[in-house]
Amino acid sequence: MSVYLAAFIVLSYLVLIKCMYYRHRSTLVKSLNHVMNVLTSRDTVGADIRALVVTAHPDDECMFFAPTIIRLVELKASVHLLCFSEGNYYNQGAQRKQELLNSCAVLGIPDSRITIVDHKKLPDDPKAEWSVSLVSSLIMKHMREHSFNMVLTFDGSGVSGHANHTAIHKAVSYLASTGQVPNDCCLLSLVTVGLFRKYISFLELPFSWLLPCSLRCFIGSQGYRQAKDAMYCHRTQLLWFRYLYITMSRYMFINTFKIIPQGPKNLKIY
């Protein structure tokens, strides 16, 4: 009897996940309108969105942000990537740069919308303290050049706790708190979850559905294959544990974001 009960519970859980996914397909645009309308008063469609994804290393785009990039591209949004290093920690920078371009092509971001920063003061190194002022100035310059109305990046825990990830969040938060971000631009941080939720794959969906957040992006089996193919472009990074990550990490299926609050505009810092 207990076996049948367990099978019923598992089947019910999977049906719940499927229902949530298909409902999400019809509500994503409403969710985008909600986060965009925090700063604007009109409805937004996919083609109106000029989104910038800010990452630290080649492979961040598919390891952590693939569901969001895939869904935004599906909605015909203009998605750009700003990556703050070539990933040269093991002297593989040139190869990893090409892997990034290949991965973005799979995700739907053309080369013309990819910017890779190669700055001697911003090395790919988990022990390096990136300058918040330098990172924020480079982000702000890129935002002004392309008039983005959405910026997505890591939260204060950086998903994996990597110092380079958290430095980017500090830089974006600094821009937000000092009122330097344009009025029509929404800032979003990728929510870091605990180990249990992080490694239960798509089974994490009900948690993400029920817990509060500003924006949710889910992908199904077809989107997952696309995200996986993008990750496979990063051949230099495909150690044995990466294959476990590709299979088990919820970030390959699900992204949830919170709005980074913005301070008063034109605030002067003395």
Coordinates of N, CA and C in Angstrom, one line a residue, residues 72-176:
L72 N 13.6 35.3 -22.6 CA 13.6 36.7 -23.2 C 13.8 36.7 -24.7
V73 N 14.7 35.8 -25.2 CA 14.9 35.7 -26.6 C 13.7 35.2 -27.3
E74 N 13.0 34.2 -26.7 CA 11.7 33.8 -27.3 C 10.7 34.9 -27.4
L75 N 10.7 35.8 -26.5 CA 9.8 37.0 -26.5 C 10.2 38.1 -27.4
K76 N 11.3 37.9 -28.2 CA 11.9 38.8 -29.1 C 12.5 40.0 -28.4
A77 N 12.9 39.9 -27.1 CA 13.6 40.9 -26.5 C 15.0 41.0 -27.0
S78 N 15.6 42.2 -26.9 CA 17.0 42.4 -27.3 C 17.9 42.2 -26.1
V79 N 18.6 41.0 -26.1 CA 19.3 40.6 -24.9 C 20.8 40.8 -25.2
H80 N 21.5 41.4 -24.3 CA 22.9 41.7 -24.4 C 23.6 41.0 -23.2
L81 N 24.9 40.8 -23.4 CA 25.7 40.2 -22.3 C 27.0 41.0 -22.1
L82 N 27.2 41.4 -20.8 CA 28.5 42.0 -20.4 C 29.2 41.1 -19.4
C83 N 30.3 40.5 -19.9 CA 31.1 39.6 -19.1 C 32.4 40.2 -18.6
F84 N 32.7 40.2 -17.3 CA 33.8 41.0 -16.8 C 35.1 40.3 -16.8
S85 N 35.3 39.2 -17.4 CA 36.6 38.6 -17.6 C 36.6 37.6 -18.7
E86 N 37.8 37.3 -19.2 CA 37.9 36.2 -20.2 C 38.0 34.8 -19.6
G87 N 38.0 34.8 -18.3 CA 38.2 33.5 -17.6 C 39.6 32.9 -17.7
N88 N 40.6 33.8 -17.4 CA 42.0 33.4 -17.7 C 42.7 32.9 -16.4
Y89 N 41.9 32.4 -15.5 CA 42.5 31.9 -14.2 C 43.5 30.8 -14.5
Y90 N 43.3 29.9 -15.4 CA 44.2 28.8 -15.8 C 44.9 29.1 -17.2
N91 N 45.0 30.4 -17.5 CA 45.6 30.8 -18.8 C 44.9 30.2 -20.0
Q92 N 43.6 30.2 -19.9 CA 42.8 29.7 -21.1 C 41.9 30.8 -21.6
G93 N 42.3 32.0 -21.4 CA 41.4 33.1 -21.7 C 40.9 33.2 -23.2
A94 N 41.9 33.0 -24.1 CA 41.5 33.0 -25.5 C 40.5 31.9 -25.9
Q95 N 40.7 30.8 -25.4 CA 39.8 29.6 -25.7 C 38.5 29.8 -25.0
R96 N 38.5 30.3 -23.8 CA 37.2 30.5 -23.1 C 36.4 31.6 -23.7
K97 N 37.1 32.6 -24.2 CA 36.4 33.7 -24.9 C 35.6 33.2 -26.1
Q98 N 36.2 32.3 -26.9 CA 35.5 31.7 -28.0 C 34.4 30.8 -27.5
E99 N 34.6 30.1 -26.4 CA 33.6 29.2 -25.9 C 32.4 30.0 -25.5
L100 N 32.6 31.2 -24.9 CA 31.5 32.1 -24.6 C 30.7 32.5 -25.8
L101 N 31.4 32.9 -26.8 CA 30.7 33.3 -28.1 C 29.9 32.2 -28.6
N102 N 30.4 31.0 -28.6 CA 29.7 29.8 -29.1 C 28.4 29.5 -28.2
S103 N 28.6 29.6 -26.9 CA 27.5 29.4 -26.0 C 26.4 30.4 -26.2
C104 N 26.7 31.7 -26.3 CA 25.7 32.7 -26.6 C 25.0 32.5 -27.9
A105 N 25.7 32.0 -28.9 CA 25.1 31.7 -30.2 C 24.0 30.7 -30.0
V106 N 24.2 29.7 -29.2 CA 23.2 28.7 -28.9 C 22.0 29.2 -28.1
L107 N 22.3 30.2 -27.2 CA 21.3 30.8 -26.4 C 20.5 31.8 -27.1
G108 N 21.0 32.3 -28.2 CA 20.3 33.3 -29.1 C 20.8 34.7 -28.9
I109 N 22.1 34.9 -28.4 CA 22.7 36.2 -28.3 C 23.8 36.3 -29.4
P110 N 23.6 37.2 -30.3 CA 24.6 37.3 -31.4 C 25.9 38.0 -30.9
D111 N 27.0 37.8 -31.6 CA 28.3 38.3 -31.2 C 28.3 39.8 -31.0
S112 N 27.4 40.5 -31.8 CA 27.4 42.0 -31.7 C 26.8 42.5 -30.4
R113 N 26.2 41.6 -29.7 CA 25.6 42.0 -28.4 C 26.3 41.5 -27.2
I114 N 27.6 41.1 -27.4 CA 28.4 40.5 -26.4 C 29.6 41.4 -26.1
T115 N 29.8 41.8 -24.9 CA 31.0 42.6 -24.5 C 31.8 41.8 -23.5
I116 N 33.1 41.6 -23.7 CA 33.9 40.9 -22.7 C 35.0 41.9 -22.3
V117 N 35.0 42.1 -21.0 CA 36.0 43.0 -20.4 C 37.3 42.3 -20.1
D118 N 38.3 42.9 -20.5 CA 39.7 42.3 -20.2 C 40.5 43.4 -19.6
H119 N 40.4 43.5 -18.3 CA 41.0 44.6 -17.5 C 42.0 44.0 -16.5
K120 N 43.2 44.5 -16.5 CA 44.2 44.0 -15.6 C 43.8 44.1 -14.1
K121 N 43.0 45.0 -13.8 CA 42.5 45.2 -12.4 C 41.3 44.3 -12.0
L122 N 40.8 43.6 -13.0 CA 39.7 42.7 -12.8 C 40.0 41.3 -13.3
P123 N 40.9 40.6 -12.6 CA 41.4 39.3 -13.0 C 40.3 38.2 -12.6
D124 N 40.3 37.2 -13.3 CA 39.5 36.0 -13.0 C 40.2 35.3 -11.8
D125 N 39.7 35.6 -10.6 CA 40.4 35.1 -9.4 C 39.5 35.2 -8.2
P126 N 39.1 34.1 -7.6 CA 38.2 34.1 -6.5 C 38.8 34.9 -5.3
K127 N 40.1 35.1 -5.3 CA 40.7 35.8 -4.1 C 40.9 37.3 -4.4
A128 N 40.6 37.7 -5.7 CA 40.8 39.1 -6.0 C 39.6 39.9 -5.6
E129 N 40.0 41.1 -5.1 CA 39.0 42.1 -4.6 C 38.7 43.1 -5.8
W130 N 37.7 42.9 -6.5 CA 37.4 43.8 -7.6 C 36.9 45.1 -7.1
S131 N 37.4 46.2 -7.7 CA 37.0 47.6 -7.3 C 35.6 47.8 -7.7
V132 N 34.8 48.1 -6.7 CA 33.3 48.4 -6.9 C 33.2 49.6 -7.8
S133 N 34.0 50.7 -7.6 CA 33.9 51.9 -8.4 C 34.3 51.6 -9.8
L134 N 35.3 50.8 -10.1 CA 35.7 50.5 -11.5 C 34.6 49.6 -12.2
V135 N 34.1 48.6 -11.5 CA 33.1 47.8 -12.1 C 31.8 48.6 -12.4
S136 N 31.4 49.4 -11.4 CA 30.2 50.2 -11.6 C 30.3 51.2 -12.7
S137 N 31.5 51.8 -12.8 CA 31.7 52.8 -13.9 C 31.6 52.1 -15.3
L138 N 32.2 50.9 -15.4 CA 32.1 50.2 -16.7 C 30.7 49.8 -17.0
I139 N 29.9 49.3 -16.0 CA 28.5 49.0 -16.2 C 27.7 50.2 -16.6
M140 N 27.9 51.3 -15.9 CA 27.2 52.5 -16.2 C 27.5 53.0 -17.7
K141 N 28.7 52.9 -18.1 CA 29.1 53.4 -19.4 C 28.4 52.5 -20.4
H142 N 28.3 51.2 -20.2 CA 27.7 50.3 -21.1 C 26.2 50.6 -21.2
M143 N 25.6 50.8 -20.0 CA 24.1 51.1 -20.0 C 23.8 52.4 -20.8
R144 N 24.7 53.4 -20.6 CA 24.4 54.7 -21.4 C 24.6 54.5 -22.9
E145 N 25.5 53.7 -23.3 CA 25.7 53.5 -24.7 C 24.6 52.7 -25.4
H146 N 23.9 51.9 -24.6 CA 22.9 51.0 -25.2 C 21.4 51.2 -24.7
S147 N 21.3 52.1 -23.8 CA 19.9 52.5 -23.3 C 19.1 51.3 -22.9
F148 N 19.7 50.5 -22.0 CA 19.0 49.3 -21.5 C 17.8 49.7 -20.5
N149 N 16.8 48.9 -20.5 CA 15.7 49.2 -19.6 C 15.5 48.0 -18.6
M150 N 16.5 47.0 -18.7 CA 16.5 45.9 -17.7 C 17.9 45.4 -17.5
V151 N 18.4 45.3 -16.3 CA 19.7 44.8 -16.0 C 19.5 43.6 -15.1
L152 N 20.1 42.5 -15.4 CA 20.0 41.3 -14.6 C 21.4 40.8 -14.2
T153 N 21.6 40.5 -12.9 CA 22.9 40.1 -12.5 C 22.7 39.2 -11.2
F154 N 23.8 39.0 -10.5 CA 23.8 38.1 -9.3 C 23.3 38.9 -8.1
D155 N 22.9 38.2 -7.1 CA 22.6 38.8 -5.8 C 23.8 38.9 -4.9
G156 N 23.6 39.2 -3.7 CA 24.8 39.4 -2.8 C 25.5 38.1 -2.4
S157 N 24.9 37.0 -2.7 CA 25.5 35.7 -2.4 C 26.1 35.1 -3.7
G158 N 25.8 35.7 -4.9 CA 26.4 35.3 -6.1 C 26.2 33.8 -6.5
V159 N 25.1 33.2 -6.0 CA 24.8 31.8 -6.3 C 25.8 30.8 -5.7
S160 N 27.1 31.0 -6.1 CA 28.1 30.1 -5.6 C 29.0 30.7 -4.6
G161 N 28.8 32.0 -4.2 CA 29.6 32.7 -3.3 C 30.9 33.2 -3.8
H162 N 31.1 33.1 -5.2 CA 32.3 33.5 -5.8 C 32.5 35.0 -5.6
A163 N 33.7 35.5 -5.2 CA 33.9 36.9 -4.9 C 33.7 37.8 -6.1
N164 N 34.0 37.3 -7.3 CA 33.8 38.1 -8.5 C 32.3 38.3 -8.8
H165 N 31.5 37.3 -8.5 CA 30.0 37.4 -8.6 C 29.5 38.5 -7.7
T166 N 29.9 38.4 -6.4 CA 29.4 39.3 -5.4 C 29.9 40.8 -5.7
A167 N 31.0 40.9 -6.3 CA 31.5 42.2 -6.6 C 30.6 42.9 -7.6
I168 N 30.1 42.1 -8.6 CA 29.2 42.7 -9.6 C 28.0 43.2 -8.9
H169 N 27.4 42.4 -8.0 CA 26.2 42.8 -7.3 C 26.4 44.1 -6.5
K170 N 27.6 44.2 -5.9 CA 27.9 45.4 -5.1 C 27.9 46.6 -6.0
A171 N 28.5 46.4 -7.2 CA 28.6 47.5 -8.2 C 27.2 48.0 -8.7
V172 N 26.4 47.0 -9.0 CA 25.0 47.4 -9.5 C 24.2 48.0 -8.3
S173 N 24.4 47.5 -7.1 CA 23.7 48.0 -6.0 C 24.1 49.4 -5.7
Y174 N 25.4 49.7 -5.9 CA 26.0 51.0 -5.7 C 25.3 52.0 -6.7
L175 N 25.2 51.6 -8.0 CA 24.6 52.4 -9.0 C 23.2 52.7 -8.6
A176 N 22.5 51.7 -8.1 CA 21.1 51.8 -7.7 C 20.9 52.8 -6.5

